[in-house]
Amino acid sequence: APTAHLVLVGDGPLRAQLQGQCPEAVFCGVQKGEALAAHYASADLFVFPSQTETFGNVVLEAMASGLAVVAYRAAAGAAHVRNGVNGRAVDPGNEDEFVLATSALAVDPLLLARYGHAARLGAELHSWDSVLGGFERALRSVVTAGGRLEYARLV
C-alpha cells in the first residue's frame, strides 16, 4: 500500500489551526536556499492551494525542480500550470476536484514523471529577462491603452 507524507513548507497565520487538524503532517516552517531546494528535491508532487497568489514563484520553483503541480486555475495556477501537461489545474473553489486530482497523481508515478519533465521544461522559459520583459510590455500597454490593463497581458 502506498504511503504518503504531507510536508508543509512555509508559515502563516493558519499554522496552529492546520497543525491541530493534521497532526501527522510535517510542518517545516520557512525554508531558504539549499534547505528549500532539498525540500523540493525530496518531494514527489507540489500541491498549491492558493487562489490569490499572483505570480507564484513557489510554483515555478517546484516546476524547475521537476515536480508536477496541482493548483487551482486562478492567479499563479492559471499562469503556470497547464492541465494535463505539467500537472492538474482545477476550477477555483472546487475542493473535491482538487483533492481528487492530488490523489490521482500521488499514486501514478508514470504520470508524475511525465508532468514533472514537462514542468521542468516549462520553468526554463521563465528567466528573469523574460519575466521582466513581459512586465515591461504590460506597463507599456497600460500607457498605450490609457490605463486599462488585462491580467492576460502580464503572463
Short mmCIF file of C-alpha atoms in Angstrom, two decimals:
data_model
loop_
_atom_site.label_atom_id
_atom_site.label_comp_id
_atom_site.label_asym_id
_atom_site.label_seq_id
_atom_site.Cartn_x
_atom_site.Cartn_y
_atom_site.Cartn_z
CA ALA A 1 0.00 0.00 0.00
CA PRO A 2 1.36 3.43 -0.89
CA THR A 3 2.27 5.74 1.93
CA ALA A 4 2.29 9.49 1.76
CA HIS A 5 3.65 12.21 3.95
CA LEU A 6 2.21 15.69 3.91
CA VAL A 7 5.06 18.17 4.26
CA LEU A 8 4.18 21.83 4.58
CA VAL A 9 6.92 24.34 3.93
CA GLY A 10 6.30 27.95 4.89
CA ASP A 11 4.44 29.68 7.65
CA GLY A 12 1.39 31.80 8.20
CA PRO A 13 -1.49 32.67 10.48
CA LEU A 14 -3.25 29.31 9.96
CA ARG A 15 -0.29 27.17 11.03
CA ALA A 16 -1.56 26.36 14.54
CA GLN A 17 -5.02 25.52 13.21
CA LEU A 18 -3.57 23.30 10.48
CA GLN A 19 -1.30 21.52 12.96
CA GLY A 20 -4.35 20.76 15.06
CA GLN A 21 -6.24 19.43 12.02
CA CYS A 22 -3.29 17.49 10.59
CA PRO A 23 -1.16 16.25 13.49
CA GLU A 24 0.50 13.64 11.24
CA ALA A 25 1.79 16.32 8.81
CA VAL A 26 5.33 17.64 8.94
CA PHE A 27 5.47 21.43 9.38
CA CYS A 28 8.90 22.69 8.31
CA GLY A 29 8.38 26.44 8.59
CA VAL A 30 10.09 28.88 6.28
CA GLN A 31 12.97 27.39 4.29
CA LYS A 32 15.54 29.19 2.15
CA GLY A 33 18.47 28.41 -0.11
CA GLU A 34 19.82 24.87 -0.04
CA ALA A 35 17.34 23.77 2.63
CA LEU A 36 14.43 24.85 0.42
CA ALA A 37 15.99 23.15 -2.60
CA ALA A 38 16.33 19.94 -0.55
CA HIS A 39 12.62 20.04 0.29
CA TYR A 40 11.70 20.38 -3.38
CA ALA A 41 14.13 17.59 -4.29
CA SER A 42 12.61 15.23 -1.73
CA ALA A 43 9.04 15.78 -2.93
CA ASP A 44 7.07 13.78 -5.48
CA LEU A 45 4.28 16.30 -6.07
CA PHE A 46 3.74 20.00 -5.38
CA VAL A 47 0.27 20.97 -4.20
CA PHE A 48 -0.54 24.69 -4.42
CA PRO A 49 -3.96 25.51 -2.94
CA SER A 50 -3.71 29.31 -3.23
CA GLN A 51 -6.33 31.04 -5.34
CA THR A 52 -4.89 34.53 -4.87
CA GLU A 53 -1.07 34.45 -5.12
CA THR A 54 -0.44 36.42 -8.30
CA PHE A 55 2.96 35.36 -9.62
CA GLY A 56 3.52 32.17 -7.69
CA ASN A 57 7.30 32.00 -7.52
CA VAL A 58 6.97 28.78 -5.50
CA VAL A 59 5.08 27.19 -8.39
CA LEU A 60 7.96 27.98 -10.74
CA GLU A 61 10.49 26.76 -8.16
CA ALA A 62 8.63 23.47 -7.88
CA MET A 63 8.40 23.16 -11.65
CA ALA A 64 12.10 23.94 -12.01
CA SER A 65 12.70 21.10 -9.54
CA GLY A 66 10.86 18.74 -11.87
CA LEU A 67 7.68 18.45 -9.84
CA ALA A 68 4.20 18.06 -11.24
CA VAL A 69 1.86 20.66 -9.76
CA VAL A 70 -1.76 20.58 -8.65
CA ALA A 71 -3.24 24.07 -8.45
CA TYR A 72 -6.44 25.98 -8.89
CA ARG A 73 -6.98 27.56 -12.29
CA ALA A 74 -6.61 31.05 -10.79
CA ALA A 75 -3.82 33.58 -10.33
CA ALA A 76 -0.43 31.77 -10.30
CA GLY A 77 -2.02 28.40 -11.05
CA ALA A 78 -3.65 29.79 -14.17
CA ALA A 79 -0.40 31.44 -15.23
CA HIS A 80 1.90 28.43 -14.87
CA VAL A 81 0.03 25.12 -14.67
CA ARG A 82 -1.15 23.54 -17.93
CA ASN A 83 -3.78 20.94 -17.14
CA GLY A 84 -2.74 17.55 -18.45
CA VAL A 85 0.70 18.82 -19.47
CA ASN A 86 2.73 19.75 -16.37
CA GLY A 87 0.14 19.00 -13.71
CA ARG A 88 -3.51 19.44 -12.94
CA ALA A 89 -5.33 22.78 -12.83
CA VAL A 90 -8.82 22.65 -11.35
CA ASP A 91 -11.64 25.17 -11.20
CA PRO A 92 -11.31 27.71 -8.38
CA GLY A 93 -13.24 26.71 -5.29
CA ASN A 94 -13.79 23.10 -6.39
CA GLU A 95 -12.16 21.46 -3.37
CA ASP A 96 -13.42 17.97 -4.23
CA GLU A 97 -11.82 18.10 -7.69
CA PHE A 98 -8.61 19.47 -6.13
CA VAL A 99 -8.40 16.55 -3.70
CA LEU A 100 -9.22 14.02 -6.44
CA ALA A 101 -6.57 15.46 -8.77
CA THR A 102 -3.98 15.36 -5.99
CA SER A 103 -4.88 11.80 -5.00
CA ALA A 104 -4.86 10.55 -8.59
CA LEU A 105 -1.43 12.00 -9.30
CA ALA A 106 0.04 10.83 -5.99
CA VAL A 107 -0.49 7.18 -6.96
CA ASP A 108 0.60 7.43 -10.60
CA PRO A 109 4.42 7.54 -10.79
CA LEU A 110 4.48 7.46 -14.60
CA LEU A 111 2.21 10.48 -14.88
CA LEU A 112 4.14 12.28 -12.13
CA ALA A 113 7.34 11.72 -14.11
CA ARG A 114 5.78 12.89 -17.39
CA TYR A 115 4.26 16.01 -15.84
CA GLY A 116 7.44 16.67 -13.87
CA HIS A 117 9.55 16.60 -17.02
CA ALA A 118 7.17 18.99 -18.78
CA ALA A 119 7.14 21.22 -15.69
CA ARG A 120 10.93 21.46 -15.74
CA LEU A 121 10.93 22.40 -19.43
CA GLY A 122 8.18 24.98 -18.87
CA ALA A 123 10.00 26.58 -15.94
CA GLU A 124 13.09 27.07 -18.10
CA LEU A 125 11.06 29.51 -20.23
CA HIS A 126 10.72 31.87 -17.25
CA SER A 127 14.10 33.58 -16.99
CA TRP A 128 14.33 36.92 -15.21
CA ASP A 129 14.76 38.58 -18.60
CA SER A 130 11.55 37.05 -19.94
CA VAL A 131 9.56 37.87 -16.79
CA LEU A 132 10.81 41.46 -16.63
CA GLY A 133 10.33 41.85 -20.38
CA GLY A 134 6.71 40.75 -20.03
CA PHE A 135 6.20 43.15 -17.14
CA GLU A 136 7.70 46.00 -19.18
CA ARG A 137 5.41 45.19 -22.11
CA ALA A 138 2.41 45.17 -19.75
CA LEU A 139 3.35 48.58 -18.37
CA ARG A 140 3.77 49.98 -21.88
CA SER A 141 0.37 48.60 -22.86
CA VAL A 142 -1.20 50.36 -19.87
CA VAL A 143 0.20 53.66 -21.06
CA THR A 144 -0.88 52.96 -24.64
CA ALA A 145 -4.38 51.79 -23.60
CA GLY A 146 -4.99 54.82 -21.41
CA GLY A 147 -4.62 52.99 -18.11
CA ARG A 148 -6.55 49.76 -18.82
CA LEU A 149 -4.69 46.57 -18.02
CA GLU A 150 -5.81 43.00 -18.56
CA TYR A 151 -4.24 40.25 -16.44
CA ALA A 152 -3.64 38.08 -19.51
CA ARG A 153 -1.10 40.60 -20.77
CA LEU A 154 1.08 40.01 -17.72
CA VAL A 155 1.66 36.34 -18.41
#
